GROMACS .gro file of C-alpha atoms in nm:
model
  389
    1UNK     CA    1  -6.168  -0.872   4.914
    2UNK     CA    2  -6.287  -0.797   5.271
    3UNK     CA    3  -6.592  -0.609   5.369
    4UNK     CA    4  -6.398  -0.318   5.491
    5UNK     CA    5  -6.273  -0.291   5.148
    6UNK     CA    6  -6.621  -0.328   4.925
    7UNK     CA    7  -6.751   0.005   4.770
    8UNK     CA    8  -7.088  -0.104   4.653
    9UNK     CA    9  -7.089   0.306   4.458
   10UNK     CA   10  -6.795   0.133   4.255
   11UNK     CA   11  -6.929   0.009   3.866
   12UNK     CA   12  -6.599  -0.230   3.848
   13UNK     CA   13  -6.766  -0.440   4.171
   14UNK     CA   14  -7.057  -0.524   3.974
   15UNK     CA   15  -6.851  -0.620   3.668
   16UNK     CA   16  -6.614  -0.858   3.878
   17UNK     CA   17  -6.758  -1.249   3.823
   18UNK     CA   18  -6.740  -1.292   4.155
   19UNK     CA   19  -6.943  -0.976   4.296
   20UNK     CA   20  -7.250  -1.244   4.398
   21UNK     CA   21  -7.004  -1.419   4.656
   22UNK     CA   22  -6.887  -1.031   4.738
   23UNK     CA   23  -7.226  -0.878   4.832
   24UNK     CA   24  -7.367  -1.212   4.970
   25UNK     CA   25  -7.060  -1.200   5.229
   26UNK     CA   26  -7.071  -0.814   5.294
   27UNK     CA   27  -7.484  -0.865   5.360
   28UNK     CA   28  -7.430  -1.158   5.596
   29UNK     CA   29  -7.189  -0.941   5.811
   30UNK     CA   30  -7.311  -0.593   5.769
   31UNK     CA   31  -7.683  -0.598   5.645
   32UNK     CA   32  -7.691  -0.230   5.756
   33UNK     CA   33  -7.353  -0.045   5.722
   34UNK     CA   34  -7.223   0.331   5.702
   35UNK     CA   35  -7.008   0.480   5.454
   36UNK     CA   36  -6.854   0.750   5.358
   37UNK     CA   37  -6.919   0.839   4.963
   38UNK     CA   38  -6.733   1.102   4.757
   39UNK     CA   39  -7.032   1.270   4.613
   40UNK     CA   40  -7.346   1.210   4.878
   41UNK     CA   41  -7.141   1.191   5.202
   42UNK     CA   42  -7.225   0.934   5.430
   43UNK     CA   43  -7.472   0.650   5.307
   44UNK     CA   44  -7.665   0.403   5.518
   45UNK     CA   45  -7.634   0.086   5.231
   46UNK     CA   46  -7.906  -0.151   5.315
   47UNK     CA   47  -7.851  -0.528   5.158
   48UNK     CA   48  -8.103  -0.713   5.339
   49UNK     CA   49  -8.464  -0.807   5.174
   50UNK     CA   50  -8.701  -0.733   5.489
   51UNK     CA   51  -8.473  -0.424   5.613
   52UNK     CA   52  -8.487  -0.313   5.179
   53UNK     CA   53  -8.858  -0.399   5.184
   54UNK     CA   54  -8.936  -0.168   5.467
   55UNK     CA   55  -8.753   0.151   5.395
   56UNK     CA   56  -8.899   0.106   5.027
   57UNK     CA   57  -9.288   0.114   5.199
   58UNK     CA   58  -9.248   0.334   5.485
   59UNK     CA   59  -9.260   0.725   5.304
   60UNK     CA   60  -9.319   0.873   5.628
   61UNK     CA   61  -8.979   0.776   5.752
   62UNK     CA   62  -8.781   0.750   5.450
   63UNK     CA   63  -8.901   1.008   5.207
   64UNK     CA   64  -8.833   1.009   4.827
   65UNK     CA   65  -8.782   1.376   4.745
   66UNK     CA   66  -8.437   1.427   4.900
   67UNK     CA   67  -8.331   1.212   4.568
   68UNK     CA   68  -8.383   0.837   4.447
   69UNK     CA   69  -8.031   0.764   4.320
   70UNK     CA   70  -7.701   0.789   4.423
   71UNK     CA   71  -7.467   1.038   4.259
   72UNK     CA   72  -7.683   1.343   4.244
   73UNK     CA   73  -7.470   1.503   4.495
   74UNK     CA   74  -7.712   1.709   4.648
   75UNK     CA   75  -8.111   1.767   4.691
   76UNK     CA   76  -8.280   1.718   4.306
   77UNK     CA   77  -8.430   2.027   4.141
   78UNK     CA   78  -8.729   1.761   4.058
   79UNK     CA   79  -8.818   1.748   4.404
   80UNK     CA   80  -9.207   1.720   4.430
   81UNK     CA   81  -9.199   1.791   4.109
   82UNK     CA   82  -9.154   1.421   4.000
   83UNK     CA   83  -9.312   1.082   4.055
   84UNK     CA   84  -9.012   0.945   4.175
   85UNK     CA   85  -8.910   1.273   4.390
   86UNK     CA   86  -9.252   1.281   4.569
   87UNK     CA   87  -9.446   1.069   4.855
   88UNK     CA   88  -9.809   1.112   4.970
   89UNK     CA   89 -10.082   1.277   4.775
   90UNK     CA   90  -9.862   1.480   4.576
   91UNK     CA   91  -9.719   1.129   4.422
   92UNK     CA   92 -10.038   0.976   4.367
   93UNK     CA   93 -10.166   1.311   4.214
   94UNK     CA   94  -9.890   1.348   3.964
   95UNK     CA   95  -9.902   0.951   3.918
   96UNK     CA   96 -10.250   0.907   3.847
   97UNK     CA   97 -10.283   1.059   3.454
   98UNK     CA   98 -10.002   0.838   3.323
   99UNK     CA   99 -10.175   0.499   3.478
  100UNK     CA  100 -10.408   0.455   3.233
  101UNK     CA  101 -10.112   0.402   2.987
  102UNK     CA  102  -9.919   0.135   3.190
  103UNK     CA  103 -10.219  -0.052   3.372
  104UNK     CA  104 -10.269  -0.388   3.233
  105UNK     CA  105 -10.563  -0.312   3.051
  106UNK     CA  106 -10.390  -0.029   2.892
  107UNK     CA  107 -10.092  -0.272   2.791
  108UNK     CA  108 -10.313  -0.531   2.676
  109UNK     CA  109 -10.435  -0.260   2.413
  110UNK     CA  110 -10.084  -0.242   2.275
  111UNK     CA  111 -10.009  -0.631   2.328
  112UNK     CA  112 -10.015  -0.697   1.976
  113UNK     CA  113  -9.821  -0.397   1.874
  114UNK     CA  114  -9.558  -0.516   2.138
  115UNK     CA  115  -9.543  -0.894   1.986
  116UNK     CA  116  -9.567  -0.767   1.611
  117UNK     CA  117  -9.210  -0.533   1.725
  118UNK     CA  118  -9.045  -0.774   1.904
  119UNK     CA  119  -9.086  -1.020   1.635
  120UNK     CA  120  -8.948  -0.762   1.342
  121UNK     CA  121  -8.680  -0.692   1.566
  122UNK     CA  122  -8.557  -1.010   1.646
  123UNK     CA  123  -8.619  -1.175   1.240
  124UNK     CA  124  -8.354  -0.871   1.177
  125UNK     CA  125  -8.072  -0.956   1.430
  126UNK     CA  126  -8.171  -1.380   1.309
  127UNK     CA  127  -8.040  -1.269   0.994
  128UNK     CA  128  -7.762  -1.052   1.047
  129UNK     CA  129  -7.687  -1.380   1.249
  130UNK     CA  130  -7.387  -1.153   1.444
  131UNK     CA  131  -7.541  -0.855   1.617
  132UNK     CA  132  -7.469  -0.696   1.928
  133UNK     CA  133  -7.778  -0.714   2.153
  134UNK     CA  134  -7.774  -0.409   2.359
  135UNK     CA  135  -7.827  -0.251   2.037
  136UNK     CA  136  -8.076  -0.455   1.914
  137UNK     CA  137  -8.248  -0.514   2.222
  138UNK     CA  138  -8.270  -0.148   2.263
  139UNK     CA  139  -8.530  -0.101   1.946
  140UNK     CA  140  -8.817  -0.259   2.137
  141UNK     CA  141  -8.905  -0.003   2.455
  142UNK     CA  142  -8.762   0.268   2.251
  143UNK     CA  143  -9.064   0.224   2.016
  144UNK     CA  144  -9.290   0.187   2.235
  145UNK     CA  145  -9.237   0.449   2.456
  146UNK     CA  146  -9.208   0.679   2.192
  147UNK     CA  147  -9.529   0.555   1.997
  148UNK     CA  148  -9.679   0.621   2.365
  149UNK     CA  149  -9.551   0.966   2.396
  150UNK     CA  150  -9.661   1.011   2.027
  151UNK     CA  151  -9.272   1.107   1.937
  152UNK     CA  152  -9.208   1.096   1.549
  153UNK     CA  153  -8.943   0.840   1.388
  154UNK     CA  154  -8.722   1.121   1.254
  155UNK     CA  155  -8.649   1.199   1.626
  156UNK     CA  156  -8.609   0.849   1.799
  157UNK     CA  157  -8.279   0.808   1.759
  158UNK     CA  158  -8.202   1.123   1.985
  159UNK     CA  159  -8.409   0.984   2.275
  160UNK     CA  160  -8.193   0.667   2.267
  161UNK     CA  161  -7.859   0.844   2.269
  162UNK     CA  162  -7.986   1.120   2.557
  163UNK     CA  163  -8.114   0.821   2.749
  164UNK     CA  164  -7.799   0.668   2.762
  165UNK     CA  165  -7.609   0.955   2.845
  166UNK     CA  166  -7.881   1.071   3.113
  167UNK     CA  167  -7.785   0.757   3.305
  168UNK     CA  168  -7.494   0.580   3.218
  169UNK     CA  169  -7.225   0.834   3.207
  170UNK     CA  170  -6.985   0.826   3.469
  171UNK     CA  171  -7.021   1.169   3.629
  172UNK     CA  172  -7.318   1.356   3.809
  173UNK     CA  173  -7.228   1.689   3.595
  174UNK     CA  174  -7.246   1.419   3.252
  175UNK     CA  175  -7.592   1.268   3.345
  176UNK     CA  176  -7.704   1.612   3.416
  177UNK     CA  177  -7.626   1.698   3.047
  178UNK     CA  178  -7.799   1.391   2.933
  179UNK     CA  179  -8.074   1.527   3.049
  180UNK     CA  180  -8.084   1.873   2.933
  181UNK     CA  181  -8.072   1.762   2.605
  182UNK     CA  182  -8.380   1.574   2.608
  183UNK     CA  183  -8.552   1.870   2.840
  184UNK     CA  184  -8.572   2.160   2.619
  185UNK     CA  185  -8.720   1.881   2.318
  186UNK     CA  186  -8.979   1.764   2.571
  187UNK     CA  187  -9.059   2.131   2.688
  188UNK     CA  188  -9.143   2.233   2.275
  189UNK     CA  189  -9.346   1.905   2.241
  190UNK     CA  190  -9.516   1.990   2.567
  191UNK     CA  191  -9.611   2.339   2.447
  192UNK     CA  192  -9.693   2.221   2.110
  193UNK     CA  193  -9.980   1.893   2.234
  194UNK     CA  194 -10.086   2.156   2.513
  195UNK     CA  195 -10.238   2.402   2.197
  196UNK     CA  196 -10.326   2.060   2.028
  197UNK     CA  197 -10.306   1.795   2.198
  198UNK     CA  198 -10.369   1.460   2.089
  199UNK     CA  199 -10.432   1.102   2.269
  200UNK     CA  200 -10.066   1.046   2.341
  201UNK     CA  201  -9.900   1.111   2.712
  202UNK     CA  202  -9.753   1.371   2.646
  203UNK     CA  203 -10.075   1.563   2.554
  204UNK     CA  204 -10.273   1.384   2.893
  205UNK     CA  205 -10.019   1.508   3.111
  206UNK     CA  206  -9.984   1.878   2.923
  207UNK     CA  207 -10.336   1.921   2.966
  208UNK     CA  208 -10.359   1.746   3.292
  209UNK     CA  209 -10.523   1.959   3.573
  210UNK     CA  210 -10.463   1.920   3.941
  211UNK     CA  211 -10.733   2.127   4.217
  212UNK     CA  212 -10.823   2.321   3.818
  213UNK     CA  213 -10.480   2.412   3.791
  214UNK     CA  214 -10.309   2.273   3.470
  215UNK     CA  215  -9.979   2.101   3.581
  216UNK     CA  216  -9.695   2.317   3.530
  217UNK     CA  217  -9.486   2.286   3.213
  218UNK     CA  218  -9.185   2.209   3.437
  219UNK     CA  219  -9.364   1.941   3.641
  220UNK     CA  220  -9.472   1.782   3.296
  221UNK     CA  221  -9.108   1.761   3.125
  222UNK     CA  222  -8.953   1.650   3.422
  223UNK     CA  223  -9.181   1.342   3.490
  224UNK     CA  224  -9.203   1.279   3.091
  225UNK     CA  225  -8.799   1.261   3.131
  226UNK     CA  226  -8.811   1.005   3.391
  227UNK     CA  227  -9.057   0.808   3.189
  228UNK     CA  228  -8.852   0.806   2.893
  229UNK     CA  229  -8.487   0.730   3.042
  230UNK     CA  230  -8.658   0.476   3.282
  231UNK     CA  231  -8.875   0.319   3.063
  232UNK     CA  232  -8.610   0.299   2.763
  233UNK     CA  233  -8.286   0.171   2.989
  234UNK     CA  234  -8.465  -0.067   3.255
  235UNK     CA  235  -8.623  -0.292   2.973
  236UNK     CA  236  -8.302  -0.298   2.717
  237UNK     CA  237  -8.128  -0.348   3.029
  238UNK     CA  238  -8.265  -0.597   3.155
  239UNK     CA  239  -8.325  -0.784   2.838
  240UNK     CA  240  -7.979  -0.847   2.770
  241UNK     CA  241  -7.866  -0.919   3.118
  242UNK     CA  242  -8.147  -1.178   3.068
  243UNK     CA  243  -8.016  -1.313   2.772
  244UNK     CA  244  -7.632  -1.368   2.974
  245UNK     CA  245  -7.748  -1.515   3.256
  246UNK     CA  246  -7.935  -1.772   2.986
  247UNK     CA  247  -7.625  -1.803   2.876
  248UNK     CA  248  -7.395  -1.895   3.198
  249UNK     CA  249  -7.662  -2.141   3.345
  250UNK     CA  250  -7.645  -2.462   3.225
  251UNK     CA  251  -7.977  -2.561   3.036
  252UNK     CA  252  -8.138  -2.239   3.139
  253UNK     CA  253  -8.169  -2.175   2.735
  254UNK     CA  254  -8.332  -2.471   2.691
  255UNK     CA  255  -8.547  -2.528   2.999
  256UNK     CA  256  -8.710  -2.147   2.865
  257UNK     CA  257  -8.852  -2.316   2.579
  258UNK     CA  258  -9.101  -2.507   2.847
  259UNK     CA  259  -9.117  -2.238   3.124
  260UNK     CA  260  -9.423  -2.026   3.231
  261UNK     CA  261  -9.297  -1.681   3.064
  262UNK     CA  262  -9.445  -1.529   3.359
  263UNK     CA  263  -9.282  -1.715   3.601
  264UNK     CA  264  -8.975  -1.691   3.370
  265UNK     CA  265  -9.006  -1.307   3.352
  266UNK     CA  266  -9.024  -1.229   3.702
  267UNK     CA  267  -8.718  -1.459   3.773
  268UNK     CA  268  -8.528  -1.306   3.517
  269UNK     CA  269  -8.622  -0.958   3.657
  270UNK     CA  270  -8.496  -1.068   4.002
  271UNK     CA  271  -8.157  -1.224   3.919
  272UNK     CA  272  -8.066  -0.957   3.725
  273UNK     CA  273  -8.219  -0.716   3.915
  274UNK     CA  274  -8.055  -0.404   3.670
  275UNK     CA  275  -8.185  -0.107   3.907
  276UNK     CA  276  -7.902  -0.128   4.169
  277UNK     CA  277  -8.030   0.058   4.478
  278UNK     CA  278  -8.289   0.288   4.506
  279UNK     CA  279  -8.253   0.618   4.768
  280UNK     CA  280  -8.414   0.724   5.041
  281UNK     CA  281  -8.337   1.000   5.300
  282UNK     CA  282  -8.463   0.987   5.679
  283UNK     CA  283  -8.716   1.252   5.786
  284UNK     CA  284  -8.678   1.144   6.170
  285UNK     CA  285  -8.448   0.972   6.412
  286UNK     CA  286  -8.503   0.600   6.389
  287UNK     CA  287  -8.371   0.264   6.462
  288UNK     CA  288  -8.243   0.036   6.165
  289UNK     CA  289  -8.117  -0.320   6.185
  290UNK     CA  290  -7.962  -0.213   6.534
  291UNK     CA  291  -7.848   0.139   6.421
  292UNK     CA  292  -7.942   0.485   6.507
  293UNK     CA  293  -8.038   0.689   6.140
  294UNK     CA  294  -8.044   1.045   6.223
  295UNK     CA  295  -8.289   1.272   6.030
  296UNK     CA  296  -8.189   1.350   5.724
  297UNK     CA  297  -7.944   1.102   5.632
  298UNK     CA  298  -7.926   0.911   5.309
  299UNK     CA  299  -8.041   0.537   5.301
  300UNK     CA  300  -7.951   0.308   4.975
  301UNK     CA  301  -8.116  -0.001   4.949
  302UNK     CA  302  -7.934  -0.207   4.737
  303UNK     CA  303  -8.215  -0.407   4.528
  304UNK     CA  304  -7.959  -0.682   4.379
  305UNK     CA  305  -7.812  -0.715   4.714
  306UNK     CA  306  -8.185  -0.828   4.852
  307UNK     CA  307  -8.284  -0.991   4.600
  308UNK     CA  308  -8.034  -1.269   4.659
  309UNK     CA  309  -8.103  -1.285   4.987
  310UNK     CA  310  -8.114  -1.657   5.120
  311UNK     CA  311  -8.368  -1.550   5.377
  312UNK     CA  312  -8.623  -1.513   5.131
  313UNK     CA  313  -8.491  -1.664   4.769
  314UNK     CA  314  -8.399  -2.024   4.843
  315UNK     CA  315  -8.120  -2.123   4.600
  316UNK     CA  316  -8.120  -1.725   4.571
  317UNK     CA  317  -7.795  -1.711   4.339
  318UNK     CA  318  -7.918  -1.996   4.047
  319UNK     CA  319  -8.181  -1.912   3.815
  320UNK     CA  320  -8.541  -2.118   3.875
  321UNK     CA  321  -8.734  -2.059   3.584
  322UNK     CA  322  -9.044  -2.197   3.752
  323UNK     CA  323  -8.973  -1.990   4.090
  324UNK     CA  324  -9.310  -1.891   4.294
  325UNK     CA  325  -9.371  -1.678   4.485
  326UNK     CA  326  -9.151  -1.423   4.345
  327UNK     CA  327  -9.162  -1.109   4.527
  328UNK     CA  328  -8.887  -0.923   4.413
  329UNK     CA  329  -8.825  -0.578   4.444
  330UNK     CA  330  -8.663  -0.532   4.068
  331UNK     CA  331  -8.930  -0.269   3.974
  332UNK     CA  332  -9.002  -0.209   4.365
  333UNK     CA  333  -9.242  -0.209   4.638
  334UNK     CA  334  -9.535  -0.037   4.788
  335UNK     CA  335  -9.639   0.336   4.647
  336UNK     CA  336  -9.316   0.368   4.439
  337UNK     CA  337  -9.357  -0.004   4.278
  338UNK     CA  338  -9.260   0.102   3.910
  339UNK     CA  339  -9.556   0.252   3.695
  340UNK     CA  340  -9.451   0.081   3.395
  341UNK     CA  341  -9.405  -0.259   3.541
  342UNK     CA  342  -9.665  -0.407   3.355
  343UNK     CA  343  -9.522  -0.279   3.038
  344UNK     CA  344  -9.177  -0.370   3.087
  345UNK     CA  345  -9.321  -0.765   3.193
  346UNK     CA  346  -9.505  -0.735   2.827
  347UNK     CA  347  -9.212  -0.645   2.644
  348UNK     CA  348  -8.966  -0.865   2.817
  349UNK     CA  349  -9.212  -1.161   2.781
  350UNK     CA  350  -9.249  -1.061   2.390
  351UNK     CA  351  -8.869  -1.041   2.315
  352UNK     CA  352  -8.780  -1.374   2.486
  353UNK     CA  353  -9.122  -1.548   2.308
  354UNK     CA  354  -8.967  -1.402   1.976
  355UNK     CA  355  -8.617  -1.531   2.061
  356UNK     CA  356  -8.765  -1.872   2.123
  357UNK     CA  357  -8.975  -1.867   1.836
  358UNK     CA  358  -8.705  -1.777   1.568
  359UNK     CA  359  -8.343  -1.871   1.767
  360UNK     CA  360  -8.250  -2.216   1.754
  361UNK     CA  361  -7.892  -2.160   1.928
  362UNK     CA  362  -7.756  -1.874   2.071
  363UNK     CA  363  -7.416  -1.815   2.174
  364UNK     CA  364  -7.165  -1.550   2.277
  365UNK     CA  365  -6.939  -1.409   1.974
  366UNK     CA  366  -6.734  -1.158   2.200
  367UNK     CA  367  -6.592  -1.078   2.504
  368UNK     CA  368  -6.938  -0.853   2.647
  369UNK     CA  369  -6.782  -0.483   2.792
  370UNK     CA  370  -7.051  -0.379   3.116
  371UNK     CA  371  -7.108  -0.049   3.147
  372UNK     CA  372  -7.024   0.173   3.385
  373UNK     CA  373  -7.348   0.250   3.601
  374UNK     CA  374  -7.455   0.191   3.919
  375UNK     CA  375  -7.787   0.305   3.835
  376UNK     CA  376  -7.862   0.017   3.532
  377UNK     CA  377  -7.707  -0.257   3.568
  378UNK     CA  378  -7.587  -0.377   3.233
  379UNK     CA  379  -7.413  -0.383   2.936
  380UNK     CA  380  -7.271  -0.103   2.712
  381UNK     CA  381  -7.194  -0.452   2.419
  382UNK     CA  382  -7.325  -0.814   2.442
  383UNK     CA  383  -7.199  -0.964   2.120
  384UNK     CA  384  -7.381  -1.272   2.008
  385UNK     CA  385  -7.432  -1.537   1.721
  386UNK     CA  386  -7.757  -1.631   1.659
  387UNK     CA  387  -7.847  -1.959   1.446
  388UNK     CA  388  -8.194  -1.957   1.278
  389UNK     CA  389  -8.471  -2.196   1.392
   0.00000   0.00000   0.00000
């Protein structure tokens, strides 16, 4: 395939076995390219690390609230609404009520909890012995983030099948009605922990107050969706992307038994790297890797793509359980480095302790089927055998 022919916006590229030697070519001749995309018109894709790494911190040049993903096909009704959709104060206003919840010392709070449900989860799919672990994977962030948001059993179920739809369906017009499913719960829970609320996030932000103002209603659902679908998808995600690439390295099974699961986690998080690119849109004229960007064009910055760069990963395309330092940009960089990170590294770490602790072998059972996303990076089935320690 040559470089004139790659469409990075395509989900078969990233299925192909042979997309690493694709993008690693494409970045070593065109770091910085334009193209021409059917639904957001013409795209500055950025696959270089340093280049990546200083769109992703520079909010004065390339803003967030012209839209973070690709496929929107137009400006995002979220727009300072959001977390993700906002720069400056108005981010760090709207970000600072849900820290509490995903700081480290909230997470350690909820370590146990975390261990405790990874452990059920995995003692299930051990004996089932064949499961398919999207599926299973899936139960752990869905619990937590709904035990977070304070979101009862009888309705968990929906959240998983909205988040899914909100971000892996294959049309902007089907993602949109992914989330207005979800919306118009959130809005009646929102109303609901405003009159009472309680000590879950929804009812700190419902309640939350900005210059004495409460936060509008809108403003609230909107950055509760983004929690959910993010929070839910990037984890599962990642997870069983984690649990292939195990797979297709020789030993790397194995050599996890003895690894730092810190070290491990953030290595797994950058080879997989599920969150494809991230958007940004120009506010001014400026110069990037030896183009001109006009104001208001759109800027991708393709996170896989730089995180197997060889100018700052050596051996960028194997998996080094033990690799340090490890800044990778799987969760982000600078103001917009994900909220949750913390979380996610907690539940990642607890799933693969509980897989070492209780999974002597492991093996595919299947032919795995990726999905179809450029958004999450994944797989819709990952069928597997598991043996019993």
């Amino acid at each position: 395939m040559s470089t004139a022919t790659v469409d990075l916006t395509d989900p078969d590229l990233w299925a192909r076995p042979d997309v690493d030697e694709i993008v690693a070519d494409l970045r070593a001749r065109t770091p910085v390219h334009r193209t021409e995309t059917a639904l957001d018109g013409p795209v500055w894709s950025v696959l270089g690390y340093h280049l990546g790494s200083r769109v992703l911190t520079d909010a004065v040049t390339f803003s967030s609230t012209g839209g973070s993903l690709l496929g929107t096909g137009g400006t995002p009704a979220g727009a300072g609404k959001m977390m993700a959709l906002s720069d400056g104060p108005r981010h760090r206003e709207l970000r600072a009520p849900v820290l509490p919840y995903f700081s480290p010392k909230g997470v350690r709070g909820t370590a146990e909890r975390i261990t405790e449900l990874a452990a059920d989860v995995i003692k299930s799919a051990v004996e089932q012995e064949k499961v398919d672990l999207v599926d299973v994977l899936a139960t752990v962030p869905l619990v937590v983030m709904c035990d977070l948001l304070g979101i009862p059993g009888d309705d968990r179920d929906l959240v998983v099948a909205v988040c899914d739809e909100a971000f892996l369906a294959q049309t902007p017009d089907a993602r949109r009605a992914g989330h207005q499913k979800l919306l118009p719960y959130l809005v009646e829970k929102v109303a609901q922990r405003r009159k009472n609320p309680g000590d879950d996030l929804i009812s700190t932000l419902a309640t939350h107050r900005i210059k004495n103002r409460l936060l509008p209603i809108e403003d609230v659902v909107l950055n509760l969706d983004n929690i959910v679908v993010g929070g839910v998808q990037t984890v599962r995600h990642t997870a069983a992307m984690s649990v292939w690439a195990l797979l297709n390295h020789s030993g790397a099974w194995h050599r996890l038994k003895t690894a730092d699961l810190d070290l491990a986690t953030d290595e797994l998080l950058r080879y997989t790297s599920v969150g494809l690119h991230v958007l940004r849109t120009a506010t001014t004229r400026t110069e990037l890797g030896g183009h001109v960007i006009d104001a208001g064009d759109k800027v991708a910055v393709w996170t896989w793509s730089a995180d197997h760069d060889p100018d700052v990963f050596d051996r960028p395309r194997e998996l080094v359980l033990d690799r340090s330092p490890n800044r990778h940009l799987a969760l982000g960089v600078g103001a917009h480095y994900c909220v949750g990170a913390p979380l996610a590294k907690a539940e990642l770490k607890a799933v693969y302790a509980a897989l070492l602790d209780q999974v002597a072998e492991l093996e595919l059972d299947g032919e795995p089927v990726h999905n179809r996303s450029i958004i999450n990076f994944g797989f819709d089935h990952l069928p597997v055998r598991l043996r019993a320690r």
